[in-house]
Amino acid sequence: IAGITQAPTSQILAAGRRMTLRCTQDMRHNAMYWYRQDLGLGLRLIHYSNTAGTTGKGEVPDGYSVSRANTDDFPLTLASAVPSQTSVYFCASSDRGIGYTFGSGTRLTVV
Amino acid sequence: KNQVEQSPQSLIILEGKNCTLQCNYTVSPFSNLRWYKQDTGRGPVSLTIMTFSENTKSNGRYTATLDADTKQSSLHITASQLSDSASYICVVSVGEYGNKLVFGAGTILRVKS
């Protein structure tokens, strides 16, 4: 089934630890995105990539980094996790900004 | 500042009843408006997408309307089912290419029997 796969589904992480959230798509979409979803707020863009080899900062990029070595993968790394990064993280991809497909999310708790 | 506001925050209705969710936005430049359904523990799934020139669009029992003059949209759900219980998110695309999304906080709908 075509779509986006995120891993892990959920994670409890000690503050200060490094963590990489994985995202893979099989639709050959050029653009990919990372969002975080917090209670009472709309999804907020962390980082994006318009095409393989390029990345850009979104609305809330601090404390996060991304890479886009190929079309399919777009990992999100927390270099040193803090409790404020407790959230649900969604990876998404789009075909020329028209149709967006979201993954099922990674629920991260930083303690 | 680009903003999308949704109302109500939450809603409980009986199975079989209709309901309407509201979305007001202040974005510039407007590209298109989307409604998403998000089931608990899942990612958002697209219901409708409307451009500036479209007033209404349907997807089964879901009908979205758009008034670009007043910058308002609504999502009407007809003959609700238990499976309609979810969060409904209004999303506005901004910019010439519509590749910047501004998300509303969502309306949590619960349909009970």
Coordinates of C-alpha atoms in Angstrom, one line a residue:
Chain A
I1 CA 0.0 0.0 0.0
A2 CA 1.5 3.3 -1.1
G3 CA 2.0 5.9 1.6
I4 CA 4.2 7.1 4.4
T5 CA 5.8 4.9 7.1
Q6 CA 6.9 6.4 10.4
A7 CA 8.9 4.7 13.1
P8 CA 8.8 4.3 15.9
T9 CA 5.1 4.5 16.7
S10 CA 5.9 5.8 20.2
Q11 CA 8.9 6.4 22.3
I12 CA 9.7 7.5 25.8
L13 CA 13.1 9.3 25.9
A14 CA 15.2 10.6 28.7
A15 CA 16.0 14.3 28.5
G16 CA 19.4 15.0 26.9
R17 CA 19.3 11.9 24.7
R18 CA 19.6 11.9 21.0
M19 CA 16.7 10.5 18.9
T20 CA 16.0 10.1 15.2
L21 CA 12.5 9.7 14.0
R22 CA 12.3 7.9 10.7
C23 CA 10.0 8.6 7.7
T24 CA 9.9 6.8 4.4
Q25 CA 7.5 7.4 1.5
D26 CA 7.0 5.2 -1.6
M27 CA 5.0 7.7 -3.7
R28 CA 8.1 9.4 -5.3
H29 CA 6.8 12.8 -4.0
N30 CA 9.4 15.5 -4.2
A31 CA 8.4 17.4 -1.1
M32 CA 8.4 16.1 2.4
Y33 CA 7.6 17.7 5.8
W34 CA 7.8 17.3 9.5
Y35 CA 5.1 18.7 11.7
R36 CA 4.5 18.5 15.4
Q37 CA 1.0 18.4 16.9
D38 CA 0.3 19.6 20.4
L39 CA -3.0 19.7 22.3
G40 CA -5.1 22.7 21.4
L41 CA -2.8 23.8 18.6
G42 CA -2.7 23.2 14.9
L43 CA 0.1 21.3 13.3
R44 CA 3.2 23.3 13.2
L45 CA 5.9 22.9 10.5
I46 CA 9.4 22.0 11.9
H47 CA 11.4 21.4 8.7
Y48 CA 10.7 20.7 5.1
S49 CA 12.4 19.5 2.0
N50 CA 11.2 20.5 -1.5
T51 CA 13.5 18.0 -3.2
A52 CA 16.2 15.5 -2.4
G53 CA 19.4 17.3 -1.3
T54 CA 17.6 20.4 0.0
T55 CA 16.0 21.2 3.3
G56 CA 14.5 24.3 4.9
K57 CA 13.4 25.6 8.3
G58 CA 9.7 25.7 9.2
E59 CA 7.9 27.5 12.0
V60 CA 9.5 25.7 15.0
P61 CA 12.9 24.4 13.9
D62 CA 14.9 24.9 17.0
G63 CA 16.3 21.7 18.5
Y64 CA 15.6 19.7 15.4
S65 CA 17.6 18.8 12.3
V66 CA 16.7 16.9 9.1
S67 CA 18.5 15.4 6.1
R68 CA 17.2 14.4 2.7
A69 CA 19.8 12.1 1.1
N70 CA 17.3 10.6 -1.3
T71 CA 13.7 11.0 -2.4
D72 CA 12.2 8.4 -0.1
D73 CA 13.7 9.1 3.3
F74 CA 13.4 12.2 5.5
P75 CA 14.6 11.5 9.1
L76 CA 14.1 14.0 11.9
T77 CA 16.8 14.2 14.6
L78 CA 16.6 15.6 18.1
A79 CA 20.2 16.2 19.1
S80 CA 19.5 16.6 22.8
A81 CA 15.9 16.1 23.7
V82 CA 14.1 18.4 26.2
P83 CA 10.6 17.9 27.8
S84 CA 9.1 20.7 25.6
Q85 CA 9.7 18.4 22.6
T86 CA 7.1 16.0 24.0
S87 CA 4.6 15.9 21.2
V88 CA 3.1 13.8 18.3
Y89 CA 5.3 14.1 15.2
F90 CA 3.8 13.7 11.7
C91 CA 5.8 13.3 8.5
A92 CA 4.0 14.2 5.3
S93 CA 4.8 14.4 1.6
S94 CA 3.2 16.2 -1.3
D95 CA 3.1 16.0 -5.0
R96 CA 3.8 19.6 -6.2
G97 CA 2.0 21.0 -3.1
I98 CA -1.3 19.6 -4.3
G99 CA -2.1 16.4 -2.5
Y100 CA -0.6 15.9 0.9
T101 CA -0.2 12.5 2.5
F102 CA 0.5 12.1 6.2
G103 CA 2.0 9.3 8.2
S104 CA 0.4 7.8 11.3
G105 CA 2.6 9.8 13.6
T106 CA 5.2 9.2 16.3
R107 CA 4.2 9.9 19.9
L108 CA 7.3 11.1 21.7
T109 CA 7.5 11.7 25.5
V110 CA 10.6 13.3 26.9
V111 CA 11.1 12.8 30.6
Chain B
K1 CA -0.2 37.0 10.8
N2 CA -1.7 34.0 9.0
Q3 CA -4.3 32.3 11.2
V4 CA -7.0 29.7 11.0
E5 CA -9.7 29.5 13.7
Q6 CA -12.2 26.7 14.0
S7 CA -15.4 26.4 16.0
P8 CA -16.7 24.8 18.0
Q9 CA -13.7 23.2 19.8
S10 CA -15.7 20.1 20.3
L11 CA -19.1 18.7 19.5
I12 CA -21.3 15.8 20.5
I13 CA -24.2 14.7 18.3
L14 CA -26.5 11.7 18.0
E15 CA -26.0 9.2 15.3
G16 CA -28.0 10.1 12.2
K17 CA -28.0 13.8 12.9
N18 CA -26.4 16.5 10.8
C19 CA -23.8 19.0 12.0
T20 CA -21.8 21.9 10.6
L21 CA -18.2 22.9 11.6
Q22 CA -16.9 26.4 11.0
C23 CA -13.6 27.7 9.9
N24 CA -12.5 31.4 9.7
Y25 CA -9.1 32.3 8.2
T26 CA -6.9 35.3 7.8
V27 CA -4.2 34.5 5.3
S28 CA -2.5 36.1 2.4
P29 CA -2.1 35.3 -0.3
F30 CA -4.8 32.6 -0.3
S31 CA -4.2 29.5 -2.4
N32 CA -6.7 26.9 -1.4
L33 CA -8.6 25.5 1.6
R34 CA -8.7 21.9 2.7
W35 CA -10.6 19.9 5.2
Y36 CA -9.0 16.9 6.9
K37 CA -10.3 14.2 9.1
Q38 CA -8.0 12.9 11.8
D39 CA -8.9 9.7 13.6
T40 CA -7.5 9.1 17.0
G41 CA -3.9 7.9 16.7
R42 CA -3.7 8.5 13.0
G43 CA -2.5 11.1 10.6
P44 CA -4.9 13.6 8.9
V45 CA -6.6 12.4 5.8
S46 CA -7.9 14.8 3.1
L47 CA -11.7 15.2 2.7
T48 CA -11.9 18.2 0.3
I49 CA -9.8 20.9 -1.3
M50 CA -11.2 24.1 -2.7
T51 CA -9.6 26.9 -4.7
F52 CA -10.6 30.5 -4.6
S53 CA -13.2 30.1 -7.3
E54 CA -15.0 27.1 -5.8
N55 CA -18.0 27.7 -3.5
T56 CA -18.8 24.1 -2.5
K57 CA -17.4 20.6 -2.8
S58 CA -18.8 17.3 -1.7
N59 CA -17.2 14.0 -0.7
G60 CA -19.9 11.6 0.1
R61 CA -21.7 12.8 3.2
Y62 CA -19.2 15.6 3.7
T63 CA -19.9 19.0 2.0
A64 CA -17.5 21.9 2.3
T65 CA -18.4 25.5 1.5
L66 CA -16.1 28.4 0.9
D67 CA -16.9 32.1 1.0
A68 CA -13.7 33.8 -0.1
D69 CA -15.1 37.3 0.5
T70 CA -15.8 36.7 4.2
K71 CA -12.9 34.3 4.5
Q72 CA -15.1 31.6 6.0
S73 CA -15.6 27.9 5.3
S74 CA -17.9 25.2 6.7
L75 CA -17.9 21.5 6.7
H76 CA -21.4 19.9 6.8
I77 CA -21.8 16.3 7.8
T78 CA -25.0 14.6 6.8
A79 CA -26.6 11.7 8.5
S80 CA -23.7 11.2 10.9
Q81 CA -22.3 7.8 11.7
L82 CA -20.3 6.5 14.6
S83 CA -17.2 6.3 12.4
D84 CA -17.4 10.1 11.8
S85 CA -16.1 10.5 15.4
A86 CA -12.7 12.3 14.8
S87 CA -11.0 15.6 14.7
Y88 CA -11.8 17.7 11.7
I89 CA -9.0 20.1 10.7
C90 CA -9.3 23.2 8.4
V91 CA -6.1 23.9 6.6
V92 CA -5.4 26.9 4.4
S93 CA -2.6 26.9 1.8
V94 CA -0.7 30.2 1.5
G95 CA 1.4 31.6 -1.2
E96 CA 1.7 31.6 -5.0
Y97 CA 2.4 27.8 -5.1
G98 CA 0.2 26.9 -2.1
N99 CA 3.0 25.1 -0.4
K100 CA 2.8 26.7 3.0
L101 CA 0.0 25.2 5.1
V102 CA -1.7 27.0 8.0
F103 CA -3.6 24.5 10.3
G104 CA -6.5 25.2 12.5
A105 CA -6.6 23.5 15.9
G106 CA -9.4 21.3 14.8
T107 CA -12.9 20.4 16.0
I108 CA -13.3 17.2 17.9
L109 CA -16.6 15.5 16.9
R110 CA -18.1 12.7 18.8
V111 CA -21.0 10.8 17.4
K112 CA -22.9 8.7 19.9
S113 CA -25.6 6.1 19.5

